[in-house]
XYZ file of N, CA and C in Angstrom:
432
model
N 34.748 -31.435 60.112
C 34.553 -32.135 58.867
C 35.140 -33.533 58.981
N 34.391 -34.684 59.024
C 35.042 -35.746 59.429
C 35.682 -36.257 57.907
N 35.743 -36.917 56.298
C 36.108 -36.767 55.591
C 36.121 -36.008 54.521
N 37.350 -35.391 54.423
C 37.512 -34.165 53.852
C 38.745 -33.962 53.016
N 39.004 -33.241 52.151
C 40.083 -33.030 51.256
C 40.476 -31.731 51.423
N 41.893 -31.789 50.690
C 42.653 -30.784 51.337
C 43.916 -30.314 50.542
N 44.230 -28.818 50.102
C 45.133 -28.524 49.674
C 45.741 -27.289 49.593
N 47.381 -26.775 49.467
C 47.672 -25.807 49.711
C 48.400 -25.228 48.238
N 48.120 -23.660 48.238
C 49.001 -23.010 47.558
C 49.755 -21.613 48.233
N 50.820 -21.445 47.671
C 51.777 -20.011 48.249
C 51.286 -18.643 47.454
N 50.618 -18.097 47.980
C 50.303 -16.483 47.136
C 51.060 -15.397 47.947
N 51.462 -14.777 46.695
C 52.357 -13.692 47.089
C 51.663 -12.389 47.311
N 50.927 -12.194 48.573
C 50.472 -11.628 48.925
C 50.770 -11.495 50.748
N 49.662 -10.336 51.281
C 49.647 -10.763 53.001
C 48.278 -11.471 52.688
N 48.187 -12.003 54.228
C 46.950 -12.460 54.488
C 45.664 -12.190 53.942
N 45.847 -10.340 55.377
C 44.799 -9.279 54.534
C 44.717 -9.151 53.394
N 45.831 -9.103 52.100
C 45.153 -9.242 51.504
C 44.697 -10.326 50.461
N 44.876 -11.356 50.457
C 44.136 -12.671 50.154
C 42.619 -12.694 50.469
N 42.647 -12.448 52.099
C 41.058 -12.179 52.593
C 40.383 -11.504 51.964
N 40.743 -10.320 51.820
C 40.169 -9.353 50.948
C 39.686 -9.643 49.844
N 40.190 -10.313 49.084
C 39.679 -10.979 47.884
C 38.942 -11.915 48.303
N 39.151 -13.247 49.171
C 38.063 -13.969 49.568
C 37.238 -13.764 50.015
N 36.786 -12.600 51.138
C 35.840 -11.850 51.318
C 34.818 -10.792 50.062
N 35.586 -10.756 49.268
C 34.580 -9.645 48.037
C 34.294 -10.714 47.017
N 32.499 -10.923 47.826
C 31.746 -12.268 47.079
C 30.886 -11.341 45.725
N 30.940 -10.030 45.891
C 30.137 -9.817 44.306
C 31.576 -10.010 43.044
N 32.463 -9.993 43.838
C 33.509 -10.171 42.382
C 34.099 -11.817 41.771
N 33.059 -12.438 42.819
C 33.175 -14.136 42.540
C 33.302 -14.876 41.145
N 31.994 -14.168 40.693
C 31.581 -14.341 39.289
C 32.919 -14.139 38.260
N 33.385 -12.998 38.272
C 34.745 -12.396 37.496
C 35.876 -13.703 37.608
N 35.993 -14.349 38.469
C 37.469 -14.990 38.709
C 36.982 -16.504 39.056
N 35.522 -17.072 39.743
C 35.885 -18.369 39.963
C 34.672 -19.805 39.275
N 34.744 -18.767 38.021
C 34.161 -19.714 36.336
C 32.771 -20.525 37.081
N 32.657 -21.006 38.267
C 31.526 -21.641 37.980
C 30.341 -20.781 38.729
N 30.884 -20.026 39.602
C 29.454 -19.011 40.456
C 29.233 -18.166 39.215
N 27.933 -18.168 39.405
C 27.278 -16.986 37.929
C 26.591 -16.126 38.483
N 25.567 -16.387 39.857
C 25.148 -15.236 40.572
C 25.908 -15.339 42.329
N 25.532 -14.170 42.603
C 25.616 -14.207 44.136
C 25.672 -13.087 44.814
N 24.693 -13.545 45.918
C 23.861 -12.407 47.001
C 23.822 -12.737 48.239
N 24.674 -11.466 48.872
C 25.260 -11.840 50.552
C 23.799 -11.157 50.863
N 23.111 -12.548 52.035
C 21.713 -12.169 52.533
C 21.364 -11.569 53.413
N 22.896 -12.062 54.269
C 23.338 -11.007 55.672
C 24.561 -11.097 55.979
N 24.831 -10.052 57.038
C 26.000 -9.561 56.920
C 26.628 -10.377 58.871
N 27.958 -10.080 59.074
C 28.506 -10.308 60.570
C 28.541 -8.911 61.119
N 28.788 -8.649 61.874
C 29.028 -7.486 63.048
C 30.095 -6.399 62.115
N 31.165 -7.213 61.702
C 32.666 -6.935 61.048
C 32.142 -6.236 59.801
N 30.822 -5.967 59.021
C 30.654 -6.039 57.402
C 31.122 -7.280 56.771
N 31.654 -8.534 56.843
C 31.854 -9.739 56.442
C 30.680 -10.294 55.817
N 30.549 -10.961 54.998
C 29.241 -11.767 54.516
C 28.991 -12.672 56.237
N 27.706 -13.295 56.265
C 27.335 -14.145 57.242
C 26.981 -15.466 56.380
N 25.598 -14.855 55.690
C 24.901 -15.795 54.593
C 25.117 -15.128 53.270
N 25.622 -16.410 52.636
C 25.754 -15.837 50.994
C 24.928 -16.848 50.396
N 23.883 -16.734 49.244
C 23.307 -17.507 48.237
C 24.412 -17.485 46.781
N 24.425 -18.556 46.575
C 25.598 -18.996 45.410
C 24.277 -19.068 44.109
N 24.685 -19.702 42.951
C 24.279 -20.031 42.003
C 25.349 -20.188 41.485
N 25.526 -21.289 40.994
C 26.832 -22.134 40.554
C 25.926 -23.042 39.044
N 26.717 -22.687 37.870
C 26.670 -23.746 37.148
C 28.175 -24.629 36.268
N 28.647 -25.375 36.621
C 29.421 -26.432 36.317
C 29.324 -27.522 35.293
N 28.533 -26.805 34.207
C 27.871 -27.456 32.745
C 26.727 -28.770 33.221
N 27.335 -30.134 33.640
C 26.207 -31.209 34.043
C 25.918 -30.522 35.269
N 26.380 -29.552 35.953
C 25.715 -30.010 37.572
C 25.427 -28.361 37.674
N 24.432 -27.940 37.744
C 23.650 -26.417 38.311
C 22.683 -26.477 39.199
N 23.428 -25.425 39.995
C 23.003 -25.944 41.871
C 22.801 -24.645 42.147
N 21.575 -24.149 43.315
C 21.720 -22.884 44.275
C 21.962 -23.384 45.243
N 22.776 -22.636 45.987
C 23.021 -23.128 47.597
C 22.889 -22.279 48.475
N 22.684 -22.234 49.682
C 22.785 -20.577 50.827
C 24.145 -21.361 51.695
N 25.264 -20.566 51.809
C 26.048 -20.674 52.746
C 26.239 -19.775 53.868
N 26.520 -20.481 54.615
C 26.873 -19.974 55.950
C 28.489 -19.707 56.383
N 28.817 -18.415 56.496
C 30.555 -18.216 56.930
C 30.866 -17.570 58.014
N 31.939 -18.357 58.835
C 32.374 -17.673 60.351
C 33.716 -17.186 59.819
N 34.064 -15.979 60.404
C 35.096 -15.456 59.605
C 35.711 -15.623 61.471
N 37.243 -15.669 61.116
C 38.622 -15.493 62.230
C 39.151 -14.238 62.126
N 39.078 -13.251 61.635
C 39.982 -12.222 61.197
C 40.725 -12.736 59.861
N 41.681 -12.534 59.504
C 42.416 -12.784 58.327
C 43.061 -13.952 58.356
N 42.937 -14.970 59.160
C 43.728 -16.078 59.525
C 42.645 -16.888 58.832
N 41.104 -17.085 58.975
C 40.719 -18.614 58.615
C 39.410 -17.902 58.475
N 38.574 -18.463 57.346
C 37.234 -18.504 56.515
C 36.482 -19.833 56.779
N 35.202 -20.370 57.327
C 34.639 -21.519 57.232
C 33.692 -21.452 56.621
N 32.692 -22.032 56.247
C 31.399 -22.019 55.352
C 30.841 -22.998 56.409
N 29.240 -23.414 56.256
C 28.535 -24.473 55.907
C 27.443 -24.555 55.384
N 26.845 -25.566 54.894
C 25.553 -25.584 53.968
C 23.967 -25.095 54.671
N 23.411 -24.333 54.302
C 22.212 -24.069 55.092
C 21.362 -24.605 54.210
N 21.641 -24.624 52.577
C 20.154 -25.077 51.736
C 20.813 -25.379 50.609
N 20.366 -26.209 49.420
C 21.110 -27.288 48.341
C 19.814 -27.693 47.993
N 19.798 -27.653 46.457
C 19.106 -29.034 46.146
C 20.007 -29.818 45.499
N 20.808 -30.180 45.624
C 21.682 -30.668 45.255
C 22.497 -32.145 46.441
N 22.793 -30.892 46.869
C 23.623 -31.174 48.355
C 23.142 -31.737 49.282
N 24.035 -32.123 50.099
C 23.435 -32.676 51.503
C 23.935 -32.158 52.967
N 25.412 -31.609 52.081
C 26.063 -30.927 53.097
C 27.864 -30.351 52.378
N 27.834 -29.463 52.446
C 29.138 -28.290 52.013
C 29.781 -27.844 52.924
N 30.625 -28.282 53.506
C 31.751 -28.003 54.471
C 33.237 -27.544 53.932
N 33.422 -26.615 54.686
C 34.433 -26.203 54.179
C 35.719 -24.816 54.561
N 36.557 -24.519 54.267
C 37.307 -23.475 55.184
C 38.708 -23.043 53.951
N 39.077 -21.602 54.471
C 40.538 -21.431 53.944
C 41.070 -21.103 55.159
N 42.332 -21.769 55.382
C 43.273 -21.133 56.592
C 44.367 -20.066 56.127
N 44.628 -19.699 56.796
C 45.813 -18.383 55.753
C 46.899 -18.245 56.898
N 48.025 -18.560 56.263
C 49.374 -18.678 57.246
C 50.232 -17.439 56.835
N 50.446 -16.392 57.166
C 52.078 -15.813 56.680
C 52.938 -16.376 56.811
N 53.608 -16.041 55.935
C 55.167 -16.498 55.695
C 55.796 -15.760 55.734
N 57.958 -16.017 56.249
C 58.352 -14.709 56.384
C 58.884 -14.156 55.211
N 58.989 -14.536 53.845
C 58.856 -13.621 52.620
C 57.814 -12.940 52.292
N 56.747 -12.334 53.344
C 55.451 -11.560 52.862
C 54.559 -12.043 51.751
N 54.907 -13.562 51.883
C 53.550 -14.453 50.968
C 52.421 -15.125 51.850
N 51.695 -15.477 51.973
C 50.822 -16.306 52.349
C 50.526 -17.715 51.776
N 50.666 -18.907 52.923
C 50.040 -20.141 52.192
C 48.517 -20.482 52.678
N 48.212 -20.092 51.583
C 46.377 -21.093 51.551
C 46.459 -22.055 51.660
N 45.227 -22.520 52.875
C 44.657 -23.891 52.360
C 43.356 -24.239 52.865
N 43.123 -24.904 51.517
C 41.422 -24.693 51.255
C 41.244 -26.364 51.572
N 40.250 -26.377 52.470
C 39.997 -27.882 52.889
C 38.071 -27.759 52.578
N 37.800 -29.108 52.316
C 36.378 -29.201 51.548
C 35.512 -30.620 51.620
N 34.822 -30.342 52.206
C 33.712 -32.314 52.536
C 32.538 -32.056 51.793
N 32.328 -32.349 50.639
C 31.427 -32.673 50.138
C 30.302 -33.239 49.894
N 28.998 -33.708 50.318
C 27.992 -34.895 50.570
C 26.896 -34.732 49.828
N 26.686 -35.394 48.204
C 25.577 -35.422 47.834
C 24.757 -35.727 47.819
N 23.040 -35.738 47.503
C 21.937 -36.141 48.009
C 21.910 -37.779 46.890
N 22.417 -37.354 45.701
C 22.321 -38.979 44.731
C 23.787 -39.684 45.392
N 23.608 -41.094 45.399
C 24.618 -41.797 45.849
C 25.611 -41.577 44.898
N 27.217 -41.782 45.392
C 28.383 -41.488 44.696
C 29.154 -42.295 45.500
N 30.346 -42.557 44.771
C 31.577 -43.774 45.428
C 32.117 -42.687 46.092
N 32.587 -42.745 47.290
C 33.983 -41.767 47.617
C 35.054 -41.502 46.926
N 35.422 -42.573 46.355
C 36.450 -42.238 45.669
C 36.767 -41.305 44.581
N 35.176 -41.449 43.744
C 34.747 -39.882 42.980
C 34.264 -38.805 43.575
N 34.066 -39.011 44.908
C 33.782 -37.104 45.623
C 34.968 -36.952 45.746
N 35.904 -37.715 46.168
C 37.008 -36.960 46.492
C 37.754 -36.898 45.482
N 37.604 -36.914 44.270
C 38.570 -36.576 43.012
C 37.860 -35.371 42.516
N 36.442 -35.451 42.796
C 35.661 -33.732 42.143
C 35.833 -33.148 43.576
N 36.114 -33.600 44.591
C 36.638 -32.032 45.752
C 37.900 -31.728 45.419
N 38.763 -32.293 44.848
C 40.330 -32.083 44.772
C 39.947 -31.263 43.496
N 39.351 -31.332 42.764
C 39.483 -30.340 41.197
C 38.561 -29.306 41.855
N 37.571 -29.358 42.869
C 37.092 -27.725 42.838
C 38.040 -27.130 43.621
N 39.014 -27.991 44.377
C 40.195 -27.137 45.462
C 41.164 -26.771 44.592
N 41.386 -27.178 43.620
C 42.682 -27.303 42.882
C 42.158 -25.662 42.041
N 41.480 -25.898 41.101
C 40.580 -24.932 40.581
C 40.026 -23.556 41.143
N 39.905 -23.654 42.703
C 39.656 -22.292 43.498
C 40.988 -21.641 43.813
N 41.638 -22.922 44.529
C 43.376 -22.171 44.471
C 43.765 -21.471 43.554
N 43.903 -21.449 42.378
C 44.402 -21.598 41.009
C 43.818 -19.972 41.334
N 42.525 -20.079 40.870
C 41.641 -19.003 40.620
C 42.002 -17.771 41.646
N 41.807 -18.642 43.058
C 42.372 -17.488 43.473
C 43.599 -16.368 43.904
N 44.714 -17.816 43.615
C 46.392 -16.864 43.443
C 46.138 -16.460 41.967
N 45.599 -16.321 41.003
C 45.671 -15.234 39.701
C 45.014 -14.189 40.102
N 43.608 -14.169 40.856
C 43.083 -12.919 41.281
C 44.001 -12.005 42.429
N 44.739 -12.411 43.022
C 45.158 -11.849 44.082
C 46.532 -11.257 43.468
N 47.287 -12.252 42.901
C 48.700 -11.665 42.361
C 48.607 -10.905 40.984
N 47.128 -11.024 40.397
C 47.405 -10.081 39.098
C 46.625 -8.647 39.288
């Protein structure tokens, strides 16, 4: 991802299970407010999603997308964009570190590229609120 944004939070969890939750894409909808549908199209070797189709609406901006994810084991999640009308390109990853208090720190890094022109300086203030916003979302799903 050549420019890209980037941020971390501490969930008190393990890895596994953080992944676990980032991996269970039909419960997306429940916890991360803007996916409304979504259908893993195929699967990895592991049972992992491969290709997932999103449907995301974000009030002005409602988008389908097909992503693409290489999973590491419980250490690191990547995506990339296979289809958008929107988009031009969705890059993106969570890395997952243990810690030795049996928490995990996330961090969700994200390159954004839309098909209508935009300043950088506003992609990278709406990638920092969907990172800020997925973090969020996802240390309440995991720790509650």
């Amino acid at each position: 991802m050549a420019e890209h944004t980037r941020s971390s939070i501490i969930i008190d969890a393990t890895p596994a299970e953080v992944m676990a939750v980032i991996a269970d894409f039909a419960a997306y909808p429940a916890w991360t407010g803007e996916v409304k549908e979504i259908e893993v199209l195929a699967a990895a070797e592991d049972g992992r999603a491969a290709e997932v189709r999103l449907l995301l609406d974000a009030g002005a901006i409602r988008d389908e997308h097909v992503l693409a994810y290489t999973w590491d084991g419980d250490r690191e999640v990547s995506w990339t964009l296979v289809k958008s009308q929107m988009l031009r390109a969705l890059d993106g990853s969570y890395a997952l570190a243990p810690l030795k208090s049996g928490s995990t720190e996330v961090t969700y890094q994200l390159a954004v590229d839309v098909k209508i022109p935009m300043l950088g300086m506003i992609k990278r203030k709406a990638e920092k609120v969907i990172i800020d916003r997925a973090l969020a979302g996802l240390k309440k799903r995991v720790e509650g």
